[in-house]
PDB file of C-alpha atoms and ligand atoms in Angstrom:
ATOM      1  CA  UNK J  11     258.015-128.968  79.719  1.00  0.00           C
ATOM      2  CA  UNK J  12     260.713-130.379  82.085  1.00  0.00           C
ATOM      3  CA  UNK J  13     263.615-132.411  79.508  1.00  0.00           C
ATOM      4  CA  UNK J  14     263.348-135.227  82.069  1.00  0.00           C
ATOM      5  CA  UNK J  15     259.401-135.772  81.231  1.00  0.00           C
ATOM      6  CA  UNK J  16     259.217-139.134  79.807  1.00  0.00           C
ATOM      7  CA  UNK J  17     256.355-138.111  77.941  1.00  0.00           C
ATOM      8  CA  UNK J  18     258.846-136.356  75.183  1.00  0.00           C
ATOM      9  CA  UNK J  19     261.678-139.068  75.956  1.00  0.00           C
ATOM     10  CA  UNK J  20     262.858-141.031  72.893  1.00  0.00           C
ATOM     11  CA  UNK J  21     260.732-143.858  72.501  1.00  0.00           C
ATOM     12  CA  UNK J  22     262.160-147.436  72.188  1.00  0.00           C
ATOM     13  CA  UNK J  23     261.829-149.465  69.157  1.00  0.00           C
ATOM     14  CA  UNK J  24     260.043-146.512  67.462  1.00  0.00           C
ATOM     15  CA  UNK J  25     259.676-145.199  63.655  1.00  0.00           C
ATOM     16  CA  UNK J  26     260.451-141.656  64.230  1.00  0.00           C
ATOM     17  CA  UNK J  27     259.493-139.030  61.508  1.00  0.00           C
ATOM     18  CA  UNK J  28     258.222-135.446  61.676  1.00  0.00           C
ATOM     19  CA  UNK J  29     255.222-134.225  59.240  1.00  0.00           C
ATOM     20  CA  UNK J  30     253.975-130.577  59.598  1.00  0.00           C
ATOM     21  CA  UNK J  31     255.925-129.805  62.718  1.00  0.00           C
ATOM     22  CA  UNK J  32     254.235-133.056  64.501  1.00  0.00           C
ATOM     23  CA  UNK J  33     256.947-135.697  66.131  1.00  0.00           C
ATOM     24  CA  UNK J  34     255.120-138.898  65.062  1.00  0.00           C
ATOM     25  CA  UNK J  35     256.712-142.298  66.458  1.00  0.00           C
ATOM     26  CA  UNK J  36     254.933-145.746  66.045  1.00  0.00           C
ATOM     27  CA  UNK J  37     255.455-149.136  67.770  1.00  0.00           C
ATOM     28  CA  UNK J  38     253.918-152.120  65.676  1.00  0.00           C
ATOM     29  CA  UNK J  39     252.336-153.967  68.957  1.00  0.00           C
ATOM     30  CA  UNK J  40     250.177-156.820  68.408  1.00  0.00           C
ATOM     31  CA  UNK J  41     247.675-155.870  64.972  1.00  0.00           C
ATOM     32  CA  UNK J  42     247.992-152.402  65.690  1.00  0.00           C
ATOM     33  CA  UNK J  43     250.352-149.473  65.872  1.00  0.00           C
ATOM     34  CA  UNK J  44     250.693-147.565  68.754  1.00  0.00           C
ATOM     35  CA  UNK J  45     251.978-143.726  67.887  1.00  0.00           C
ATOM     36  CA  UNK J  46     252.907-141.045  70.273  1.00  0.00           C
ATOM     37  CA  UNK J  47     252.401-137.756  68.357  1.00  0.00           C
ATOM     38  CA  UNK J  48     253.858-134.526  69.811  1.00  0.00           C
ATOM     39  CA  UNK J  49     251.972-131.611  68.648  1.00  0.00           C
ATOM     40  CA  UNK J  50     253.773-128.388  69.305  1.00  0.00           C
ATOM     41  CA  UNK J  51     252.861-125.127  70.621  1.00  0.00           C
ATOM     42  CA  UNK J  52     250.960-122.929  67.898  1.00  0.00           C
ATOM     43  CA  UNK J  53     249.780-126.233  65.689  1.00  0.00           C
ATOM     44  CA  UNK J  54     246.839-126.551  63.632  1.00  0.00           C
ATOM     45  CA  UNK J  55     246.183-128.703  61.134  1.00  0.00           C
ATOM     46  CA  UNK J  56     244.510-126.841  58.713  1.00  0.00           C
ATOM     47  CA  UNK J  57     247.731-124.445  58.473  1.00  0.00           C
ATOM     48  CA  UNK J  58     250.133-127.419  59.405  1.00  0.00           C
ATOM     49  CA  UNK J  59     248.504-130.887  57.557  1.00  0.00           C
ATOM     50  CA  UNK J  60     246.476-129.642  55.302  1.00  0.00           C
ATOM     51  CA  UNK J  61     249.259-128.536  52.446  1.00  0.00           C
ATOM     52  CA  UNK J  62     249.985-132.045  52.653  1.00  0.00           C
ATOM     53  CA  UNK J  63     247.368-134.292  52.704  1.00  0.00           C
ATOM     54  CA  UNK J  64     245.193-132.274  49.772  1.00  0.00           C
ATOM     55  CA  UNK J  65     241.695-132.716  51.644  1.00  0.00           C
ATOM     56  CA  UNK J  66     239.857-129.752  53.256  1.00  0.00           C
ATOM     57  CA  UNK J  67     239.361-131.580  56.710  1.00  0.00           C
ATOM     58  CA  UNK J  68     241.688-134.598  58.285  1.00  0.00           C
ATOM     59  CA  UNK J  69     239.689-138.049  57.404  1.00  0.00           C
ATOM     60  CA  UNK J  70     241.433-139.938  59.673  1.00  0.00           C
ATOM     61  CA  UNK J  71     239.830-141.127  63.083  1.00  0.00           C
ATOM     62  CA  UNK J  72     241.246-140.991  66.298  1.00  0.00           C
ATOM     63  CA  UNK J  73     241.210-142.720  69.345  1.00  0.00           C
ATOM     64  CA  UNK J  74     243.740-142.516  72.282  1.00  0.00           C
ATOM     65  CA  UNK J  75     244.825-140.831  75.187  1.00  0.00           C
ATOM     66  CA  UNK J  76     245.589-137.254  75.332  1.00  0.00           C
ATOM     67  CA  UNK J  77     248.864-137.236  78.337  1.00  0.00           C
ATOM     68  CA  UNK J  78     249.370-134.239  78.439  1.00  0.00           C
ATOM     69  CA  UNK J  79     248.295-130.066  76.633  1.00  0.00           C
ATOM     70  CA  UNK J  80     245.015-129.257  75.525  1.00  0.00           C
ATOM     71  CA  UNK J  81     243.466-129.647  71.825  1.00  0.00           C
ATOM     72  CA  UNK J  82     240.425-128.043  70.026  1.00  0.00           C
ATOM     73  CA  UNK J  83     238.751-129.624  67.613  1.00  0.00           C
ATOM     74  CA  UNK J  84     236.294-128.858  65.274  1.00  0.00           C
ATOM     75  CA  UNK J  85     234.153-130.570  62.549  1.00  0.00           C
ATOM     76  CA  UNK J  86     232.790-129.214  59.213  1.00  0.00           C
ATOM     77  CA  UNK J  87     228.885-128.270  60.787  1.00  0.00           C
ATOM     78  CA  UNK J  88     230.496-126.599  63.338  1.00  0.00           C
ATOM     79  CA  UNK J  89     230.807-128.665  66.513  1.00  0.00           C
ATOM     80  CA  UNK J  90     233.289-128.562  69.111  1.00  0.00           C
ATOM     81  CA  UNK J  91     235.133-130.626  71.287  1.00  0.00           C
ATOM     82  CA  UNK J  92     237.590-129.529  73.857  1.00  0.00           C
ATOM     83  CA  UNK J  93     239.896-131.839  75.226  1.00  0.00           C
ATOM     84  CA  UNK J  94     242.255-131.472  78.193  1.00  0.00           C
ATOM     85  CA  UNK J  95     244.936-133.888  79.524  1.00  0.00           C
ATOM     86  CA  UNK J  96     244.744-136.290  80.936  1.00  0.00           C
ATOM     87  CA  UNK J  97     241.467-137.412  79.233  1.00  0.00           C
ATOM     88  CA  UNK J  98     240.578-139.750  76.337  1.00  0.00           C
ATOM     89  CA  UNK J  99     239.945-138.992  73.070  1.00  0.00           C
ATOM     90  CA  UNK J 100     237.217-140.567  70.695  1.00  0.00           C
ATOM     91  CA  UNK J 101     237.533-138.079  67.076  1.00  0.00           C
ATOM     92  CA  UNK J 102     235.340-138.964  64.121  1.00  0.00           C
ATOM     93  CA  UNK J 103     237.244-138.014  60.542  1.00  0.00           C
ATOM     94  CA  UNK J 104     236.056-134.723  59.197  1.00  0.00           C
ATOM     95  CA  UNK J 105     237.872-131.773  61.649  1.00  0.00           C
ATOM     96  CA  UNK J 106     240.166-129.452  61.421  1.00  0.00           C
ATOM     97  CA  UNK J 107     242.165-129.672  65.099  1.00  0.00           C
ATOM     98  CA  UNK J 108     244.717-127.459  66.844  1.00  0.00           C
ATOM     99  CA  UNK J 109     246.711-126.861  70.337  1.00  0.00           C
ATOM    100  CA  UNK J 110     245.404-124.430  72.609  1.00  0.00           C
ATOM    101  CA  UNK J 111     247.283-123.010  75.270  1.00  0.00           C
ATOM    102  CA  UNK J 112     251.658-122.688  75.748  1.00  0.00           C
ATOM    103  CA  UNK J 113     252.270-126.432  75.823  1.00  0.00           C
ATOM    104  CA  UNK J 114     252.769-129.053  73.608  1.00  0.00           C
ATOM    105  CA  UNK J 115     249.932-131.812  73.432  1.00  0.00           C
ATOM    106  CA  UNK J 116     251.255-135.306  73.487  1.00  0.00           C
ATOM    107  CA  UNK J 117     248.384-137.853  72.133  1.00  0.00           C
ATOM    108  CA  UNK J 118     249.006-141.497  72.445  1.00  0.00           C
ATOM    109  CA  UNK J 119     247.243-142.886  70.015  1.00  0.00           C
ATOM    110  CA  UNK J 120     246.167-146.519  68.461  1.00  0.00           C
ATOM    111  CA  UNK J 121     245.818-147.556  64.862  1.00  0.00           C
ATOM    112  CA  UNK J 122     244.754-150.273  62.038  1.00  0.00           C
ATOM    113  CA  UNK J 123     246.627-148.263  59.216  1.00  0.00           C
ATOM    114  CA  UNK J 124     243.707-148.313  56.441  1.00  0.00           C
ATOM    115  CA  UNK J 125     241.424-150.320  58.456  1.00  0.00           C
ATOM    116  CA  UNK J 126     241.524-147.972  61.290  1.00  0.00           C
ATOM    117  CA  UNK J 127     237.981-147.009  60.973  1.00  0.00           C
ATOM    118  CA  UNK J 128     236.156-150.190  61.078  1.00  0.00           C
ATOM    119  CA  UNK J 129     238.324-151.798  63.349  1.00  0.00           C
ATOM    120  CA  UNK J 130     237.976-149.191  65.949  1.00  0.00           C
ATOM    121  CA  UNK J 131     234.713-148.937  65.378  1.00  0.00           C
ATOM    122  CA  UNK J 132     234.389-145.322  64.795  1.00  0.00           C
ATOM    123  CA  UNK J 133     232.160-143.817  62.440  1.00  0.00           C
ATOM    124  CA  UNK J 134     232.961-142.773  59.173  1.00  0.00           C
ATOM    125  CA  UNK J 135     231.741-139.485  59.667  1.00  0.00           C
ATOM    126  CA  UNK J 136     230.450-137.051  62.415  1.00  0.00           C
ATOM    127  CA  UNK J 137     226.781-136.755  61.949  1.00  0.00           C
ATOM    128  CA  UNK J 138     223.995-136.571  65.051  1.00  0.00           C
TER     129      UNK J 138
HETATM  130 ZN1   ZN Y  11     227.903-131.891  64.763  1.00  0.00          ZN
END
């Protein structure tokens, strides 16, 4: 990762925190939040997240634009889903998640805080 990439530049106007070795900043823009989450090298949230949320999988949903790395993700029947910058990324609650590769994955990503679900119109699950 070049220092100059403006994909790891401080982010204007941003509420910057770290949680589980992630670099989380969000923008309030409009009725939603936009975040750019840095994932580092080695990451996975059942090791990383999962001492601190208290639930076996991450219930959140996800929906935004992996920039740049590679992430794995898989849900609790055993289903895949490999993603690879630059592509979009659609993630229904119930996985476990993690980095693949030597580079950081930086997700730009778009929330409703508790209504993120049903505003994004994701399902509350994965199921076929
Ligand atoms: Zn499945």
């Amino acid at each position: 990762m070049s220092t100059n990439d403006p994909l790891f530049a401080p982010l204007p106007e941003a509420e910057s925190r770290t949680i589980g070795g992630v670099q989380i900043e969000v923008v309030r823009a409009g009725g939603c939040r936009v975040k750019r989450l840095i994932y580092p090298v080695g990451f996975r949230w059942s090791k990383d997240m999962k001492p601190i949320t208290g639930t076996d999988l991450c219930m959140h949903a996800h929906v935004g634009f992996l920039a740049t790395g590679e992430v794995h993700i898989e849900y609790a029947d055993g289903c895949t889903r490999e993603f690879v910058a630059p592509q979009v990324m659609a993630i229904e609650p119930g996985h476990d998640g993690w980095v693949v590769g030597d580079q950081p994955a930086v997700v730009v990503e778009f929330d409703f805080e508790r209504d993120t679900i049903s505003r994004l119109g994701m399902p509350d699950a994965h199921r076929h």
